[in-house]
Coordinates of C-alpha atoms in Angstrom, one line a residue:
M1 CA 25.1 -6.2 -21.8
T2 CA 23.3 -4.7 -18.7
Q3 CA 25.3 -3.0 -16.1
T4 CA 24.4 -3.9 -12.5
R5 CA 25.6 -2.4 -9.3
T6 CA 27.6 -4.6 -7.1
E7 CA 27.4 -5.3 -3.5
A8 CA 30.3 -2.9 -2.9
D9 CA 28.0 -0.3 -4.6
N10 CA 25.1 -0.7 -2.1
P11 CA 26.4 -2.4 0.9
L12 CA 23.4 -2.7 2.4
Q13 CA 22.7 -5.7 -0.1
S14 CA 25.5 -7.8 1.6
E15 CA 24.2 -6.9 5.0
D16 CA 21.4 -9.7 5.4
S17 CA 19.8 -12.3 3.0
Q18 CA 16.1 -12.2 2.7
W19 CA 15.8 -9.2 4.4
W20 CA 12.2 -8.9 3.3
R21 CA 11.1 -12.1 5.2
S22 CA 10.8 -9.9 8.4
S23 CA 10.9 -6.5 7.0
V24 CA 9.0 -3.6 8.4
I25 CA 8.5 -1.2 5.5
Y26 CA 7.2 2.4 5.8
Q27 CA 5.0 3.6 2.9
I28 CA 5.7 7.3 1.8
Y29 CA 3.2 9.1 -0.3
P30 CA 5.4 11.5 -1.8
R31 CA 2.9 14.4 -2.6
S32 CA 1.9 14.4 1.2
F33 CA 4.9 13.6 3.0
A34 CA 7.2 16.9 3.3
D35 CA 7.4 19.9 0.6
S36 CA 11.0 21.4 0.3
N37 CA 10.2 23.8 -2.2
A38 CA 6.9 25.9 -1.0
D39 CA 4.6 24.8 -3.9
G40 CA 2.2 23.0 -1.6
M41 CA 3.3 19.5 -2.9
G42 CA 5.4 17.1 -1.3
D43 CA 8.7 16.1 -3.3
L44 CA 11.9 13.8 -3.2
R45 CA 14.0 16.6 -1.3
G46 CA 11.4 16.9 1.2
I47 CA 11.7 13.2 1.8
T48 CA 15.4 13.1 1.8
Q49 CA 15.3 16.1 4.2
N50 CA 13.2 14.1 6.9
L51 CA 14.6 10.3 6.4
E52 CA 16.1 10.6 9.6
S53 CA 12.4 10.7 11.3
I54 CA 11.7 7.4 9.7
A55 CA 15.0 5.7 10.4
E56 CA 14.4 6.5 14.4
L57 CA 11.4 4.1 13.9
S58 CA 13.5 1.3 13.4
V59 CA 12.1 0.3 10.2
D60 CA 14.0 -1.6 7.5
A61 CA 13.0 0.3 4.3
I62 CA 10.7 2.8 2.5
W63 CA 8.2 2.4 -0.2
L64 CA 7.4 5.1 -2.4
S65 CA 4.2 5.9 -4.4
P66 CA 4.8 6.9 -7.9
F67 CA 6.5 10.0 -8.7
F68 CA 7.2 9.4 -12.6
T69 CA 6.3 11.8 -15.2
S70 CA 2.6 12.0 -15.2
P71 CA -0.5 14.6 -15.8
Q72 CA -1.4 13.7 -12.4
K73 CA -5.2 12.9 -13.1
D74 CA -4.6 10.0 -10.5
A75 CA -2.1 10.9 -8.1
G76 CA 0.9 9.6 -10.6
Y77 CA -0.6 6.3 -10.8
D78 CA -1.1 7.5 -14.8
V79 CA 2.4 7.3 -15.9
A80 CA 3.6 9.0 -19.1
D81 CA 7.3 8.3 -18.7
Y82 CA 8.6 5.1 -16.4
C83 CA 12.2 6.4 -16.6
D84 CA 12.1 9.9 -15.4
V85 CA 11.0 12.2 -12.3
D86 CA 8.1 14.1 -12.8
P87 CA 8.9 18.0 -12.1
L88 CA 6.5 18.3 -9.5
F89 CA 8.5 16.0 -7.5
G90 CA 12.2 16.7 -8.4
T91 CA 14.9 15.3 -10.9
L92 CA 16.6 12.2 -11.3
E93 CA 19.4 13.4 -9.6
D94 CA 17.2 14.2 -6.4
F95 CA 16.2 10.5 -6.7
D96 CA 19.8 9.3 -6.6
A97 CA 20.3 11.6 -3.5
M98 CA 17.4 10.3 -1.7
V99 CA 18.3 6.6 -2.6
A100 CA 21.8 7.4 -1.2
R101 CA 20.8 9.1 2.3
A102 CA 18.4 6.2 2.8
H103 CA 21.2 3.8 2.6
E104 CA 23.4 5.6 4.5
L105 CA 20.6 5.6 7.2
G106 CA 20.0 1.6 6.7
L107 CA 16.9 2.1 4.7
K108 CA 16.1 -0.1 1.7
V109 CA 14.3 1.7 -1.2
I110 CA 10.9 0.2 -2.7
I111 CA 9.4 2.1 -5.6
D112 CA 6.1 1.9 -7.0
L113 CA 5.5 0.5 -10.5
V114 CA 2.2 0.6 -12.6
P115 CA 2.1 -2.1 -15.3
N116 CA -1.3 -2.4 -16.0
H117 CA -2.0 0.8 -17.4
C118 CA -0.2 4.0 -18.3
S119 CA -1.5 7.7 -19.1
D120 CA -3.3 8.8 -22.0
Q121 CA -0.5 11.2 -22.6
H122 CA 2.2 8.3 -22.9
P123 CA 3.8 8.4 -26.3
W124 CA 2.7 4.8 -27.0
F125 CA -0.9 5.5 -26.4
Q126 CA -0.7 9.0 -28.4
Q127 CA 0.9 6.6 -31.5
A128 CA -1.9 4.3 -30.9
L129 CA -4.6 6.8 -31.5
A130 CA -3.1 8.2 -34.5
A131 CA -2.5 4.6 -35.9
A132 CA -4.9 2.5 -37.7
P133 CA -7.0 -0.2 -36.2
G134 CA -5.2 -3.3 -36.3
S135 CA -1.7 -1.6 -36.3
P136 CA 1.2 -2.6 -34.2
E137 CA 0.7 0.6 -32.1
R138 CA -2.8 -0.2 -31.5
D139 CA -1.9 -3.7 -30.4
R140 CA 0.2 -2.4 -27.7
F141 CA -3.3 -1.6 -25.8
I142 CA -6.7 -3.2 -25.7
F143 CA -8.8 -1.9 -28.9
M144 CA -12.1 -3.1 -30.0
D145 CA -14.8 -2.2 -32.5
P146 CA -18.0 -1.3 -30.5
P147 CA -21.4 -2.5 -31.4
A148 CA -23.7 -0.2 -33.2
Q149 CA -25.1 0.7 -29.5
G150 CA -23.3 0.7 -26.3
H151 CA -19.6 -0.6 -25.5
P152 CA -17.8 -4.0 -26.4
N153 CA -18.9 -5.8 -23.3
N154 CA -20.4 -4.6 -19.6
W155 CA -17.4 -4.0 -17.8
E156 CA -17.6 -1.3 -15.1
S157 CA -14.6 0.6 -14.1
V158 CA -13.2 0.6 -10.7
F159 CA -13.7 4.0 -10.6
G160 CA -17.3 4.0 -11.8
G161 CA -18.8 4.4 -15.4
P162 CA -18.1 2.2 -18.3
M163 CA -14.5 0.4 -18.6
W164 CA -14.6 1.4 -22.3
T165 CA -14.0 5.0 -24.0
P166 CA -14.8 5.4 -27.7
T167 CA -12.4 7.3 -30.0
T168 CA -13.1 9.4 -33.1
N169 CA -11.4 8.7 -36.4
A170 CA -9.6 11.4 -38.3
D171 CA -12.6 11.9 -40.4
G172 CA -15.0 12.5 -37.6
S173 CA -16.5 8.9 -37.7
A174 CA -16.8 6.7 -34.7
G175 CA -13.7 4.9 -33.9
Q176 CA -12.6 1.9 -31.9
S177 CA -13.0 2.2 -28.0
Y178 CA -10.1 1.2 -25.6
L179 CA -10.2 -0.4 -22.3
H180 CA -9.2 1.0 -18.9
I181 CA -9.8 -0.6 -15.8
F182 CA -9.9 2.4 -13.9
D183 CA -10.1 6.2 -15.1
S184 CA -10.6 6.9 -19.0
S185 CA -7.0 8.6 -18.9
Q186 CA -5.4 5.3 -18.0
P187 CA -5.7 2.8 -20.7
D188 CA -4.5 -0.8 -20.1
F189 CA -1.6 -2.0 -21.8
N190 CA -2.2 -5.5 -24.0
W191 CA 0.0 -7.7 -21.8
K192 CA 0.1 -10.5 -24.6
N193 CA 2.2 -8.0 -26.7
P194 CA 5.9 -9.0 -26.4
E195 CA 6.9 -5.3 -26.8
V196 CA 5.1 -4.5 -23.6
R197 CA 6.7 -7.0 -22.0
A198 CA 9.9 -6.0 -23.1
M199 CA 10.0 -2.3 -22.3
F200 CA 8.6 -3.3 -18.8
R201 CA 11.9 -5.3 -18.4
D202 CA 13.8 -2.3 -19.4
V203 CA 12.0 -0.2 -16.9
L204 CA 13.0 -2.7 -14.0
R205 CA 16.6 -2.5 -15.1
F206 CA 16.5 1.1 -15.3
W207 CA 15.6 1.8 -11.6
L208 CA 17.7 -1.3 -10.4
D209 CA 20.7 0.3 -11.9
R210 CA 20.1 3.3 -9.8
G211 CA 20.3 1.4 -6.5
T212 CA 16.5 0.5 -6.1
D213 CA 15.9 -2.4 -3.7
G214 CA 12.5 -3.5 -5.0
F215 CA 9.2 -2.8 -6.5
R216 CA 5.7 -2.9 -5.3
V217 CA 3.7 -3.6 -8.2
D218 CA 0.6 -1.9 -8.6
V219 CA -2.8 -4.0 -9.6
A220 CA -0.6 -7.1 -9.9
H221 CA -3.4 -9.2 -10.5
G222 CA -4.9 -7.1 -13.3
L223 CA -2.4 -7.4 -16.4
I224 CA -4.2 -10.4 -18.4
K225 CA -7.7 -10.2 -19.2
A226 CA -9.8 -13.6 -19.8
E227 CA -10.0 -14.9 -23.6
G228 CA -12.7 -13.2 -25.3
L229 CA -13.3 -10.6 -22.6
P230 CA -16.7 -12.1 -21.7
D231 CA -19.5 -10.0 -20.0
F232 CA -19.5 -10.1 -16.4
T233 CA -21.7 -8.7 -13.3
P234 CA -19.8 -8.4 -10.4
D235 CA -21.6 -9.3 -7.1
P236 CA -22.4 -5.8 -5.6
T237 CA -21.2 -6.6 -2.2
A238 CA -17.8 -7.6 -3.5
A239 CA -14.7 -5.6 -3.2
S240 CA -14.2 -3.4 -6.6
M241 CA -10.3 -4.4 -6.7
G242 CA -11.4 -8.1 -6.7
G243 CA -11.3 -9.8 -3.3
T244 CA -13.8 -12.8 -4.1
E245 CA -13.3 -16.2 -5.0
E246 CA -15.3 -15.6 -8.2
L247 CA -12.8 -13.3 -9.9
A248 CA -13.8 -11.0 -12.6
P249 CA -12.5 -11.6 -16.2
W250 CA -10.2 -8.8 -15.5
W251 CA -8.7 -9.8 -12.3
G252 CA -6.3 -12.9 -11.3
Q253 CA -6.0 -14.7 -14.6
D254 CA -3.4 -17.3 -14.6
G255 CA -1.0 -15.4 -17.3
V256 CA -0.3 -12.9 -14.9
H257 CA 2.4 -15.5 -13.3
E258 CA 4.5 -16.2 -16.6
I259 CA 5.1 -12.1 -16.6
Y260 CA 6.2 -12.1 -12.9
R261 CA 8.4 -15.3 -13.5
E262 CA 10.0 -13.1 -16.1
W263 CA 10.3 -10.3 -13.8
R264 CA 11.7 -12.5 -10.9
Q265 CA 14.7 -13.5 -13.6
V266 CA 15.3 -9.8 -13.8
M267 CA 15.7 -9.3 -10.4
D268 CA 17.9 -12.4 -10.0
E269 CA 20.5 -10.6 -12.3
Y270 CA 21.5 -8.2 -9.9
E271 CA 23.4 -9.1 -6.7
G272 CA 21.9 -8.3 -3.6
D273 CA 18.3 -9.5 -2.4
R274 CA 16.2 -7.1 -4.7
V275 CA 12.5 -7.7 -3.9
L276 CA 9.0 -7.7 -5.8
C277 CA 5.8 -7.1 -3.7
A278 CA 2.2 -7.7 -5.0
E279 CA -0.5 -5.6 -4.7
A280 CA -3.0 -8.5 -5.4
W281 CA -6.8 -8.2 -4.2
V282 CA -7.5 -11.8 -4.7
N283 CA -9.3 -14.3 -2.2
P284 CA -8.8 -16.9 -0.7
L285 CA -5.5 -16.8 0.6
S286 CA -4.6 -19.8 -1.0
L287 CA -5.0 -17.8 -4.2
M288 CA -2.9 -14.9 -3.2
A289 CA -0.3 -17.3 -2.2
K290 CA 0.2 -18.1 -5.8
W291 CA 1.9 -14.6 -6.3
V292 CA 4.6 -15.4 -4.0
R293 CA 5.6 -19.0 -5.2
D294 CA 9.5 -19.2 -4.9
D295 CA 9.8 -18.3 -8.8
E296 CA 7.7 -15.4 -8.7
M297 CA 7.4 -12.4 -6.1
H298 CA 8.6 -12.0 -2.8
Q299 CA 5.8 -10.4 -0.8
A300 CA 2.1 -9.9 -1.2
F301 CA -0.1 -7.3 0.5
N302 CA -2.3 -9.0 2.9
F303 CA -5.3 -7.6 2.4
P304 CA -7.8 -9.9 3.8
Y305 CA -5.9 -8.9 7.2
L306 CA -6.3 -5.2 6.4
S307 CA -10.0 -6.0 5.9
C308 CA -10.6 -7.5 9.2
D309 CA -13.1 -5.9 11.4
Y310 CA -12.2 -5.3 15.1
D311 CA -13.1 -8.7 16.1
A312 CA -10.9 -11.3 18.1
K313 CA -12.0 -14.4 16.4
Q314 CA -12.0 -13.0 12.4
I315 CA -8.4 -11.7 13.1
R316 CA -7.3 -14.8 14.8
A317 CA -8.7 -17.2 11.7
T318 CA -7.0 -14.5 9.2
I319 CA -3.6 -14.8 10.9
D320 CA -4.0 -18.8 11.1
E321 CA -4.9 -18.9 7.4
S322 CA -2.2 -16.5 6.3
L323 CA 0.7 -18.4 8.2
E324 CA -0.6 -21.7 6.7
E325 CA -1.2 -20.5 3.0
F326 CA 1.9 -18.4 2.5
G327 CA 4.1 -20.9 4.5
A328 CA 2.8 -23.6 2.1
V329 CA 4.7 -21.9 -0.6
G330 CA 7.9 -21.1 1.5
A331 CA 6.8 -17.4 1.7
P332 CA 6.6 -15.2 4.6
S333 CA 3.0 -13.6 5.7
T334 CA 2.8 -9.9 5.5
W335 CA 0.6 -7.7 7.7
V336 CA -0.9 -4.3 6.9
L337 CA -3.7 -1.9 8.6
S338 CA -3.6 1.2 6.3
N339 CA -2.5 2.5 3.0
H340 CA -3.0 5.2 0.6
D341 CA -6.4 3.4 -0.9
V342 CA -8.2 2.7 2.3
V343 CA -9.7 4.5 5.1
R344 CA -7.1 5.1 8.0
H345 CA -7.3 2.6 10.7
A346 CA -7.6 4.9 13.3
T347 CA -11.1 5.6 11.8
R348 CA -12.0 2.6 10.1
L349 CA -11.6 0.1 13.2
A350 CA -14.4 2.4 15.2
L351 CA -16.7 2.3 12.1
T352 CA -20.1 0.8 12.9
E353 CA -21.6 -2.3 11.8
D354 CA -23.5 -0.9 9.3
N355 CA -20.3 0.4 7.5
P356 CA -17.4 -1.6 8.8
Q357 CA -15.1 -1.2 5.9
G358 CA -15.8 2.9 5.5
E359 CA -17.1 2.6 2.1
G360 CA -18.0 5.9 0.8
I361 CA -17.0 7.6 4.1
G362 CA -17.5 11.2 4.3
P363 CA -19.3 14.1 6.3
K364 CA -22.7 12.7 5.4
T365 CA -21.9 9.1 6.5
P366 CA -24.4 8.0 9.5
N367 CA -22.8 7.1 12.6
L368 CA -19.5 8.4 12.3
P369 CA -17.1 6.8 14.6
D370 CA -15.5 8.3 18.0
P371 CA -12.0 9.5 17.3
A372 CA -11.0 8.3 20.8
V373 CA -12.3 5.1 20.4
G374 CA -10.6 4.6 17.0
L375 CA -7.4 5.8 18.2
R376 CA -7.4 3.2 21.1
R377 CA -8.3 0.2 19.0
A378 CA -5.8 1.3 16.0
R379 CA -2.9 1.3 19.1
S380 CA -4.2 -1.9 20.2
S381 CA -4.2 -3.4 16.5
T382 CA -0.8 -1.9 15.7
A383 CA 0.5 -3.6 19.1
L384 CA -1.0 -6.9 18.0
M385 CA 0.4 -6.9 14.3
L386 CA 3.9 -5.7 15.0
A387 CA 4.3 -8.9 17.1
L388 CA 3.4 -11.3 14.3
P389 CA 5.9 -13.2 12.4
G390 CA 6.5 -12.1 8.8
G391 CA 6.9 -8.7 7.0
A392 CA 5.0 -5.7 8.0
Y393 CA 3.7 -2.6 6.2
L394 CA 3.1 0.7 8.0
Y395 CA 1.5 4.0 6.0
Q396 CA 2.9 7.3 6.4
G397 CA 1.0 9.2 9.3
E398 CA -0.3 6.2 11.1
E399 CA 2.5 6.3 13.6
L400 CA 1.3 9.7 14.7
G401 CA -2.6 8.1 15.0
L402 CA -3.7 10.1 12.3
P403 CA -7.7 9.5 11.5
E404 CA -9.2 9.8 8.3
A405 CA -9.7 13.3 7.0
I406 CA -13.6 13.2 6.5
D407 CA -14.5 17.1 6.2
L408 CA -12.9 18.0 3.0
P409 CA -14.7 20.2 1.2
D410 CA -15.9 18.8 -2.2
E411 CA -14.2 21.8 -4.2
A412 CA -10.9 20.6 -2.8
R413 CA -11.2 16.8 -3.6
Q414 CA -9.0 15.2 -6.5
D415 CA -9.8 11.6 -6.5
P416 CA -11.3 10.4 -10.1
T417 CA -13.4 8.1 -8.0
W418 CA -15.2 11.1 -6.6
F419 CA -15.5 12.8 -10.0
R420 CA -16.6 9.5 -12.1
T421 CA -19.3 8.8 -9.7
N422 CA -20.7 12.7 -9.4
G423 CA -19.8 12.6 -5.8
E424 CA -21.6 9.4 -4.7
R425 CA -18.2 8.2 -3.7
Y426 CA -15.9 10.1 -1.3
G427 CA -12.7 8.0 -2.9
R428 CA -9.3 8.2 -1.2
D429 CA -8.4 11.9 -0.8
G430 CA -9.2 11.5 3.2
C431 CA -6.0 9.2 3.6
R432 CA -3.8 11.3 1.8
V433 CA -3.9 14.8 3.4
P434 CA -0.2 16.1 3.9
L435 CA 1.3 15.1 7.3
P436 CA 1.7 17.5 10.2
W437 CA 5.1 17.9 11.2
K438 CA 4.7 20.9 13.6
S439 CA 1.8 21.9 15.6
Q440 CA 2.2 25.8 15.5
A441 CA 3.8 26.0 11.8
P442 CA 1.5 27.0 8.8
A443 CA 0.4 23.8 7.1
F444 CA 1.9 22.2 10.4
G445 CA 5.5 22.3 8.8
F446 CA 4.4 20.3 5.6
S447 CA 5.4 23.4 3.4
Q448 CA 7.1 26.5 4.2
D449 CA 4.3 28.6 2.9
G450 CA 1.7 27.2 4.4
E451 CA 0.1 25.9 1.3
S452 CA -1.1 22.0 1.0
W453 CA -2.5 20.4 -2.2
L454 CA -5.5 19.0 0.2
P455 CA -6.4 20.7 2.9
Q456 CA -5.3 19.6 6.7
P457 CA -8.1 19.6 9.4
S458 CA -7.6 22.4 12.0
S459 CA -8.0 19.5 14.5
W460 CA -4.4 17.9 13.8
A461 CA -2.0 20.1 15.9
P462 CA -2.1 17.5 18.7
Y463 CA -0.9 14.8 16.1
A464 CA 2.1 16.8 15.0
R465 CA 5.2 14.9 15.2
D466 CA 7.2 17.7 17.2
V467 CA 4.1 17.6 19.9
Q468 CA 4.3 13.7 19.9
R469 CA 8.2 13.4 19.9
E470 CA 8.4 14.7 23.5
D471 CA 5.3 12.7 25.0
P472 CA 6.2 9.0 26.4
D473 CA 2.6 8.1 25.9
S474 CA 2.1 9.5 22.3
T475 CA 1.3 7.2 19.5
L476 CA 4.6 8.0 17.8
S477 CA 6.5 6.9 21.3
L478 CA 4.4 3.7 21.2
Y479 CA 5.3 2.8 17.6
R480 CA 9.0 3.4 18.3
R481 CA 9.0 1.3 21.4
L482 CA 7.0 -1.5 19.2
L483 CA 9.5 -1.5 16.4
E484 CA 12.7 -1.4 18.9
L485 CA 11.5 -4.4 20.7
R486 CA 10.2 -6.2 17.4
K487 CA 13.9 -6.0 16.2
E488 CA 15.2 -6.5 19.5
H489 CA 13.4 -9.9 20.0
D490 CA 13.7 -10.8 16.2
L491 CA 10.0 -11.3 16.2
G492 CA 9.6 -11.0 12.4
T493 CA 11.4 -14.3 11.9
G494 CA 10.2 -16.1 15.2
E495 CA 7.0 -18.5 15.6
L496 CA 3.7 -17.8 16.7
V497 CA 2.1 -20.0 19.3
W498 CA -1.4 -19.7 20.7
A499 CA -1.6 -19.6 24.4
S500 CA -5.4 -19.5 24.4
E501 CA -8.4 -21.1 23.0
E502 CA -10.4 -19.2 20.6
D503 CA -12.2 -16.3 22.5
S504 CA -14.6 -13.4 21.1
E505 CA -12.9 -11.1 23.4
V506 CA -9.2 -11.8 24.0
L507 CA -6.0 -13.2 21.8
V508 CA -2.8 -14.6 23.7
F509 CA 0.1 -15.8 22.0
S510 CA 3.8 -16.0 22.3
N511 CA 6.4 -15.4 19.5
G512 CA 9.7 -16.4 21.1
K513 CA 9.9 -15.1 24.4
V514 CA 7.4 -12.4 24.0
L515 CA 3.7 -13.0 25.4
V516 CA 1.1 -10.8 23.7
V517 CA -2.2 -10.3 25.5
A518 CA -4.6 -8.4 23.2
N519 CA -8.2 -7.4 25.0
F520 CA -10.6 -6.8 22.3
G521 CA -13.6 -6.4 24.7
A522 CA -15.4 -3.1 26.0
N523 CA -14.5 -4.2 29.7
A524 CA -11.0 -5.0 31.6
L525 CA -10.2 -8.8 32.0
D526 CA -8.2 -10.3 34.2
L527 CA -4.6 -11.3 33.1
P528 CA -4.1 -15.0 32.0
E529 CA -2.1 -16.9 34.3
L530 CA 1.1 -16.9 31.7
A531 CA 1.4 -13.2 32.3
R532 CA 1.2 -13.1 35.9
G533 CA 4.7 -11.9 37.2
A534 CA 5.9 -11.5 33.8
Q535 CA 7.9 -8.4 33.0
E536 CA 6.0 -6.1 30.9
L537 CA 7.4 -4.9 27.9
V538 CA 5.0 -2.3 26.3
R539 CA 1.2 -1.4 26.4
S540 CA -0.7 0.1 23.7
Q541 CA -2.8 2.5 26.4
P542 CA -1.0 4.3 29.1
A543 CA -1.1 2.6 32.6
E544 CA -2.5 5.0 34.6
G545 CA -6.0 4.3 36.0
S546 CA -5.7 0.5 35.1
A547 CA -6.4 -2.2 37.8
P548 CA -3.1 -4.2 38.5
E549 CA -3.1 -7.9 37.4
T550 CA -5.8 -6.5 34.5
I551 CA -5.6 -5.8 31.0
P552 CA -7.8 -2.8 30.1
A553 CA -10.6 -2.6 27.5
E554 CA -9.4 -2.5 23.9
S555 CA -5.7 -3.0 24.4
T556 CA -2.6 -4.9 23.9
I557 CA 0.4 -5.5 26.1
W558 CA 3.4 -7.4 25.5
Y559 CA 5.3 -9.4 28.3
L560 CA 8.6 -10.6 28.5
L561 CA 8.4 -14.9 29.2
P562 CA 11.3 -16.0 31.7

């Protein structure tokens, strides 16, 4: 019988039911958060030592990207052992200490789970390579006999190149090929195999038994592939992770929902409110909402919202659609602007119309954005987002206003996308550069010996946390004020009511007693009548130089209604 932790073991579990419906969750990318042992790589002890800085933000939980045993060919998303900590990040004891400290500070802990694929160093895959075609070992993965020329089908990897890698038999002859949506070092599991499903249920229980409060499920829409693995040529303008109504045969297949119903049953074995959150890149939102029906996951990342341009009409339409579609299945909407896979929104929101989402951004990208414009829009967008009902996700460093690190030298890059496309696509390294903690310290305080696994831009000193903590107008101070007010006024559990007609330059809405006015235009606008005379709570830009009874260009202000 599985041993479960009780509410007494983890008092956070009994404090508030369904906390996830309105939670703000802070994403930690462990290798880039804080380095405690001077090896240039962030680790679990570094997280534990700095958890107070996160608790000071008034967030509800932390989410950690993978720290499992891994060859680190894809920054830990290539897992070799799902039930242990990679020595790079510490030990299981370090994990337990981190969870205990987080709970002391009132923070719940969510960890990343990678079920679509593992590392080619995982014992099961090594057994599969050594086994014969058709064996039980190979049936845990997706092996096929290739044709005389080419691959079993025309599928292309998300990281570039074929989605198939051939093997060689012991006698030197050509062997079967295996499927990998991502890098060749990340073979996909065969989720039609009962052994695979049982193994992952055990993994869930292993971490739940250690006090974990939930899981963010990587590539939650990719586990099941269409019957027969038919050829498919995606729209070249579509997002590589999905995102279109005409889903690729490796994305969003109906069979995934049966898997998550099984997982939900495991979660429900445990006292307290343990959660599942889907990374499912699917559109429209009515399709994404299937992942959060009441017997499946609790949350799903709102990628359509993240993908919005800095455009009032587009954002309003996405907010309305999100609230309607998630609400139709009884789930909260979530809101997110940045994560470890996309260009930071302090850069992305200032990109030109020719490159609105920063695809392939790098030093050679034409019309690179103005950092001041990007930061102004990012602050305004965050102020709008944190006033919305539902849950919200923050990515480490956005509370500092960090821009994308664009000028990384080619020799420093580590993202597989860079290598599999021969440098044609810059990949995700630019949003993963280690955090600046101290403006005058080596490696900006990230590591004691001044090393960091990706080089930090020399221009980051003004973004350091120690500088911003003392500045009432800093981005860090803005985030702290927004999050305090969000909690004080229960905005996460509130209701959005539009107070203006659809407009190309301004959004005005109320959530409870808080009125939000967001000006997307390039010029200051007169305040709406509702805001005149109301008490100002917070504004995304300092008030200095602003004309009275106006809202400055590209800024958001919250007011307290009588």
